[in-house]
């Protein structure tokens, strides 16, 4: 397989906000990717900056061994690449998908003679090409294909390989995003509680940030307990205490006229863990509640 450290040896399909940001970064770094987009005007705009606009997806794929795809969703990937010859290609698919979608797409690509790498982008378009912003991409699938093209892929954002299972980039991506939305839910609830009181959001903000930072220990603590299956040693805030205290959280929400719908599922999970065996679980912390989530 051709090494892609030279300047014009790859193609990109999809020039939405993300594909455009990727292309601009590659152009700034001196690459001249071949690009294609369903709406041609976006490719023409980038051609003025040094990209090579291909008239069709098939021609963009035919142009180079490395084909990067950044489309809306897996269905659009399927429709754009339908009937396109992928023999001998390295397909790097940065389109957000589920792990099952990614595994199916990997098998689909391999049946067509391509090596497949899936990517989960942990960045917004404004973070692309800005190393200090901390954005990166999870990759999984063919390590050999990733290693062949690492120099090109490292230009727009950091490369983090998370294994040969093509579903694992998507799984890491969704795990982090899901945790983020849980955090957003708690923050939203906190602001709703104080809304309309003589507590300015800007005054609550640093307190919230500080508290959430202090609670960051829970990430590593839970990992250790899930690994050891020891949910009790060294517990400082017992599940029994936390379940009792959760009534205060719910009553405060009611007093403040706030819908507790964002936090009550987690409080309920703690209660169910405790009630399933109070003697066994009362002295745990909340890490064991994870086990109740798995269906
Ligand atoms: P946009 O909505 O800006 O762009 C979507 C792209 O997909 C466009 O190029 C669009 O073409 C193309 N497209 C959509 N449907 C079809 C179709 N049926 N056939 C052909 N092309 C199609 O999305 P983004 O660029 O922001 O996102 C691209 C991927 O990156 C997504 O999977 C997204 O989840 C992921 N991502 C985005 C982030 C972000 O903050 N933007 C962050 C992390 C990941 P056209 O221009 O013709 O409409």
Coordinates of C-alpha atoms and ligand atoms in Angstrom, one line a residue:
X1 CA 0.0 0.0 0.0
X2 CA 1.3 3.4 -0.9
X3 CA 2.7 5.6 1.9
X4 CA 0.7 8.8 2.1
X5 CA 3.3 11.1 3.6
X6 CA 3.5 12.8 0.2
X7 CA 1.2 15.7 -0.4
X8 CA -1.6 14.7 -2.7
X9 CA -2.4 11.1 -2.1
X10 CA -5.8 11.0 -0.5
X11 CA -9.4 11.8 -1.1
X12 CA -12.2 13.1 1.2
X13 CA -15.9 12.6 0.6
X14 CA -18.2 14.9 2.5
X15 CA -17.6 18.7 2.9
X16 CA -20.1 19.6 5.6
X17 CA -18.9 21.7 8.6
X18 CA -16.5 18.9 9.7
X19 CA -15.2 17.8 6.3
X20 CA -14.6 21.4 5.3
X21 CA -12.6 22.1 8.6
X22 CA -10.6 18.9 7.9
X23 CA -9.9 20.0 4.4
X24 CA -8.9 23.5 5.3
X25 CA -6.4 22.2 7.8
X26 CA -4.9 19.8 5.3
X27 CA -4.6 22.6 2.8
X28 CA -2.9 24.9 5.3
X29 CA -0.4 22.1 6.0
X30 CA 0.4 21.9 2.3
X31 CA -1.7 18.9 1.3
X32 CA -3.9 18.9 -1.8
X33 CA -6.6 16.4 -1.2
X34 CA -9.1 15.3 -3.8
X35 CA -12.5 16.3 -2.5
X36 CA -16.1 15.4 -3.4
X37 CA -19.4 16.7 -2.0
X38 CA -23.0 16.0 -2.9
X39 CA -23.5 19.8 -3.2
X40 CA -20.6 20.7 -5.6
X41 CA -20.3 24.4 -4.5
X42 CA -18.6 23.4 -1.3
X43 CA -15.9 21.5 -3.2
X44 CA -15.5 24.3 -5.7
X45 CA -14.8 26.8 -2.8
X46 CA -12.1 24.5 -1.5
X47 CA -10.6 24.0 -5.0
X48 CA -9.8 27.7 -5.0
X49 CA -7.6 27.0 -2.0
X50 CA -5.7 24.1 -3.6
X51 CA -8.0 21.1 -3.2
X52 CA -8.8 19.0 -6.3
X53 CA -12.5 18.8 -6.9
X54 CA -13.7 15.4 -8.2
X55 CA -16.9 15.3 -10.3
X56 CA -18.2 12.2 -8.6
X57 CA -17.7 10.1 -5.5
X58 CA -16.4 7.2 -7.7
X59 CA -13.8 9.4 -9.3
X60 CA -12.7 10.7 -5.9
X61 CA -12.3 7.2 -4.7
X62 CA -10.5 6.1 -7.8
X63 CA -8.0 8.9 -7.5
X64 CA -6.1 7.7 -4.4
X65 CA -5.5 4.7 -2.1
X66 CA -6.6 6.5 1.0
X67 CA -10.3 7.6 1.1
X68 CA -11.5 9.5 4.1
X69 CA -15.3 9.8 4.5
X70 CA -17.0 12.4 6.6
X71 CA -20.7 12.3 5.8
X72 CA -23.8 12.8 7.9
X73 CA -24.6 9.2 9.0
X74 CA -24.0 5.6 8.0
X75 CA -27.0 5.6 5.6
X76 CA -25.4 8.4 3.6
X77 CA -22.1 6.5 3.5
X78 CA -23.9 3.5 2.1
X79 CA -25.7 5.5 -0.6
X80 CA -22.6 7.5 -1.6
X81 CA -20.3 4.4 -1.9
X82 CA -23.0 2.1 -3.4
X83 CA -21.5 0.5 -6.6
X84 CA -18.1 2.3 -6.2
X85 CA -15.0 0.1 -6.7
X86 CA -13.2 0.0 -3.3
X87 CA -10.7 -2.7 -4.4
X88 CA -7.3 -2.0 -2.8
X89 CA -8.5 1.1 -1.0
X90 CA -8.0 2.1 2.6
X91 CA -11.3 3.5 3.8
X92 CA -11.2 5.8 6.9
X93 CA -14.7 6.5 7.9
X94 CA -15.1 9.5 10.3
X95 CA -18.8 9.5 10.0
X96 CA -20.5 9.2 13.5
X97 CA -22.1 5.7 13.8
X98 CA -23.0 3.1 16.3
X99 CA -20.6 0.2 17.1
X100 CA -22.8 -2.2 15.2
X101 CA -23.0 0.2 12.2
X102 CA -19.2 0.4 12.2
X103 CA -18.7 -3.4 12.4
X104 CA -21.2 -3.9 9.6
X105 CA -19.5 -1.2 7.5
X106 CA -16.1 -2.8 8.1
X107 CA -17.3 -6.2 6.9
X108 CA -19.0 -4.4 3.9
X109 CA -15.7 -2.6 3.0
X110 CA -13.6 -5.8 3.4
X111 CA -16.0 -7.8 1.2
X112 CA -15.2 -5.1 -1.5
X113 CA -11.5 -5.5 -1.1
X114 CA -10.8 -2.5 1.2
X115 CA -9.0 -2.1 4.5
X116 CA -11.3 -0.3 7.0
X117 CA -10.7 2.1 9.8
X118 CA -13.5 3.7 11.7
X119 CA -13.1 7.0 13.4
X120 CA -15.0 8.9 16.2
X121 CA -14.2 12.6 16.2
X122 CA -13.8 14.1 19.7
X123 CA -13.8 17.7 18.5
X124 CA -16.0 20.4 17.0
X125 CA -15.0 21.9 13.6
X126 CA -13.4 24.9 15.4
X127 CA -11.1 22.5 17.3
X128 CA -9.8 20.9 14.1
X129 CA -6.3 22.0 13.2
X130 CA -5.9 23.7 16.6
X131 CA -3.8 21.3 18.7
X132 CA -4.0 23.3 21.9
X133 CA -7.9 22.9 21.8
X134 CA -7.3 19.2 22.7
X135 CA -9.5 17.6 20.0
X136 CA -8.6 14.1 18.7
X137 CA -10.1 11.2 16.9
X138 CA -10.6 7.7 18.2
X139 CA -9.7 5.1 15.5
X140 CA -10.3 1.4 15.4
X141 CA -10.2 -1.4 12.8
X142 CA -7.2 -2.1 10.6
X143 CA -4.1 -1.0 12.5
X144 CA -2.0 -1.6 9.4
X145 CA -4.1 0.8 7.4
X146 CA -4.0 3.4 10.2
X147 CA -0.2 3.2 10.5
X148 CA 0.1 3.6 6.7
X149 CA -1.7 6.9 6.8
X150 CA -0.9 8.2 10.3
X151 CA 1.1 11.1 9.1
X152 CA -1.9 12.5 7.1
X153 CA -4.5 11.7 9.7
X154 CA -2.5 13.4 12.5
X155 CA -2.6 16.8 10.7
X156 CA -6.2 17.8 11.7
X157 CA -6.4 16.2 15.1
X158 CA -4.7 13.8 17.4
X159 CA -4.8 10.1 16.6
X160 CA -5.9 7.6 19.3
X161 CA -6.1 4.0 18.3
X162 CA -8.4 1.9 20.5
X163 CA -8.2 -1.5 19.0
X164 CA -8.8 -3.8 16.0
X165 CA -12.5 -4.2 16.7
X166 CA -14.0 -1.7 14.2
X167 CA -16.8 -0.9 16.6
X168 CA -14.6 0.4 19.4
X169 CA -13.9 3.9 18.1
X170 CA -17.7 4.5 18.0
X171 CA -18.1 2.9 21.4
X172 CA -15.5 5.1 23.0
X173 CA -17.0 8.1 21.2
X174 CA -20.5 7.4 22.5
X175 CA -19.3 6.5 26.0
X176 CA -17.6 9.9 26.4
X177 CA -20.5 11.8 24.8
X178 CA -23.1 9.9 27.0
X179 CA -21.1 10.9 30.1
X180 CA -21.0 14.4 28.9
X181 CA -24.8 14.6 28.6
X182 CA -25.2 13.2 32.1
X183 CA -23.0 16.0 33.3
X184 CA -24.9 18.6 31.2
X185 CA -28.1 17.2 32.8
X186 CA -26.9 17.8 36.3
X187 CA -25.6 21.2 35.5
X188 CA -28.9 22.2 33.9
X189 CA -30.8 21.0 37.0
X190 CA -28.5 23.0 39.3
X191 CA -29.1 26.2 37.4
X192 CA -32.9 25.5 37.3
X193 CA -32.9 25.1 41.1
X194 CA -31.4 28.6 41.6
X195 CA -33.2 30.3 38.7
X196 CA -35.3 33.2 40.0
X197 CA -33.5 33.3 43.3
X198 CA -31.0 36.0 44.3
X199 CA -28.2 33.8 43.1
X200 CA -26.7 34.9 39.9
X201 CA -25.8 32.2 37.4
X202 CA -22.3 33.7 37.1
X203 CA -21.9 33.4 40.9
X204 CA -23.0 29.7 40.9
X205 CA -20.7 28.9 37.9
X206 CA -17.3 28.8 39.6
X207 CA -18.8 26.9 42.5
X208 CA -20.2 24.3 40.2
X209 CA -17.0 24.0 38.2
X210 CA -15.0 23.6 41.4
X211 CA -17.4 20.9 42.8
X212 CA -17.6 18.9 39.6
X213 CA -13.8 19.0 39.4
X214 CA -13.5 17.7 43.0
X215 CA -16.0 14.9 42.1
X216 CA -13.8 13.8 39.1
X217 CA -12.3 11.2 41.4
X218 CA -15.5 9.2 40.8
X219 CA -14.3 8.3 37.3
X220 CA -11.2 6.4 38.5
X221 CA -12.9 5.1 41.7
X222 CA -15.6 3.5 39.6
X223 CA -13.1 1.9 37.2
X224 CA -11.2 0.4 40.1
X225 CA -14.3 -1.0 41.7
X226 CA -15.7 -2.4 38.5
X227 CA -12.3 -4.1 37.9
X228 CA -11.9 -5.5 41.5
X229 CA -15.7 -6.0 42.1
X230 CA -14.9 -4.7 45.6
X231 CA -17.6 -2.0 46.1
X232 CA -17.2 -1.5 49.8
X233 CA -13.5 -1.1 50.9
X234 CA -12.6 2.5 51.7
X235 CA -16.1 3.8 51.2
X236 CA -16.6 7.3 52.7
X237 CA -20.1 8.1 51.5
X238 CA -22.3 5.0 51.9
X239 CA -25.1 4.1 49.5
X240 CA -27.5 3.9 52.5
X241 CA -26.7 7.5 53.4
X242 CA -26.9 8.7 49.8
X243 CA -30.3 7.1 49.2
X244 CA -31.6 8.7 52.4
X245 CA -30.2 12.1 51.4
X246 CA -31.7 11.8 47.9
X247 CA -35.1 12.6 49.4
X248 CA -33.8 16.0 50.2
X249 CA -32.7 16.6 46.6
X250 CA -36.2 15.6 45.4
X251 CA -38.0 17.7 48.0
X252 CA -35.8 20.7 47.2
X253 CA -36.7 20.3 43.5
X254 CA -40.4 20.3 44.4
X255 CA -40.0 23.4 46.6
X256 CA -38.2 25.2 43.9
X257 CA -40.8 24.2 41.3
X258 CA -38.2 22.3 39.3
X259 CA -38.9 19.1 37.3
X260 CA -36.6 16.5 38.8
X261 CA -36.7 14.4 35.6
X262 CA -33.0 14.9 34.8
X263 CA -31.7 13.6 38.1
X264 CA -34.4 11.2 39.4
X265 CA -33.3 8.3 37.2
X266 CA -29.9 8.2 38.8
X267 CA -31.4 8.6 42.3
X268 CA -33.8 5.8 41.5
X269 CA -30.9 3.6 40.4
X270 CA -29.1 4.1 43.7
X271 CA -32.3 3.2 45.6
X272 CA -32.9 0.0 43.5
X273 CA -29.3 -1.1 44.2
X274 CA -29.8 -0.6 47.9
X275 CA -33.2 -2.2 48.1
X276 CA -32.0 -5.3 46.1
X277 CA -30.0 -6.3 49.2
X278 CA -29.7 -3.6 51.9
X279 CA -27.3 -5.6 54.0
X280 CA -24.9 -6.3 51.2
X281 CA -25.1 -2.9 49.4
X282 CA -25.8 -0.3 52.1
X283 CA -22.0 0.1 52.8
X284 CA -21.1 0.5 49.2
X285 CA -20.7 3.7 47.4
X286 CA -22.6 4.3 44.1
X287 CA -20.2 2.5 41.7
X288 CA -22.1 -0.8 42.0
X289 CA -25.2 0.9 40.5
X290 CA -23.5 0.5 37.1
X291 CA -24.3 -3.3 37.3
X292 CA -28.0 -2.6 37.3
X293 CA -27.8 -0.7 34.0
X294 CA -26.6 -3.7 32.0
X295 CA -29.6 -5.5 30.4
Ligands
LIG1 P1 -23.0 18.5 8.2 O1 -24.5 18.4 8.4 O2 -22.4 19.9 8.2 O3 -22.6 17.9 6.8 C1 -23.2 16.6 6.4 C2 -22.4 16.2 5.1 O4 -23.0 14.9 4.7 C3 -22.5 17.1 4.0 O5 -21.3 17.0 3.2 C4 -23.7 16.6 3.2 O6 -23.7 16.9 1.8 C5 -23.5 15.1 3.4 N1 -24.7 14.3 3.2 C6 -25.7 14.2 4.0 N2 -26.6 13.3 3.6 C7 -26.1 12.8 2.4 C8 -26.6 11.9 1.4 N3 -27.7 11.2 1.6 N4 -25.8 11.7 0.3 C9 -24.6 12.4 0.2 N5 -24.1 13.2 1.1 C10 -24.9 13.5 2.2 O7 -22.3 17.6 9.2 P2 -20.8 17.7 9.8 O8 -19.9 17.9 8.7 O9 -20.8 18.6 11.0 O10 -20.6 16.2 10.4 C11 -20.1 15.2 9.6 C12 -19.9 14.0 10.5 O11 -19.0 14.4 11.5 C13 -21.2 13.5 11.2 O12 -21.2 12.1 11.2 C14 -21.1 14.1 12.6 O13 -21.8 13.4 13.5 C15 -19.6 14.1 12.8 N6 -19.1 15.0 13.8 C16 -19.4 16.3 13.7 C17 -19.1 17.2 14.7 C18 -19.5 18.6 14.6 O14 -19.4 19.3 15.7 N7 -19.9 19.2 13.5 C19 -18.3 16.7 15.9 C20 -18.0 15.3 15.8 C21 -18.4 14.5 14.8 P3 -24.4 18.3 1.4 O15 -23.4 19.4 1.6 O16 -24.7 18.1 -0.1 O17 -25.6 18.5 2.2

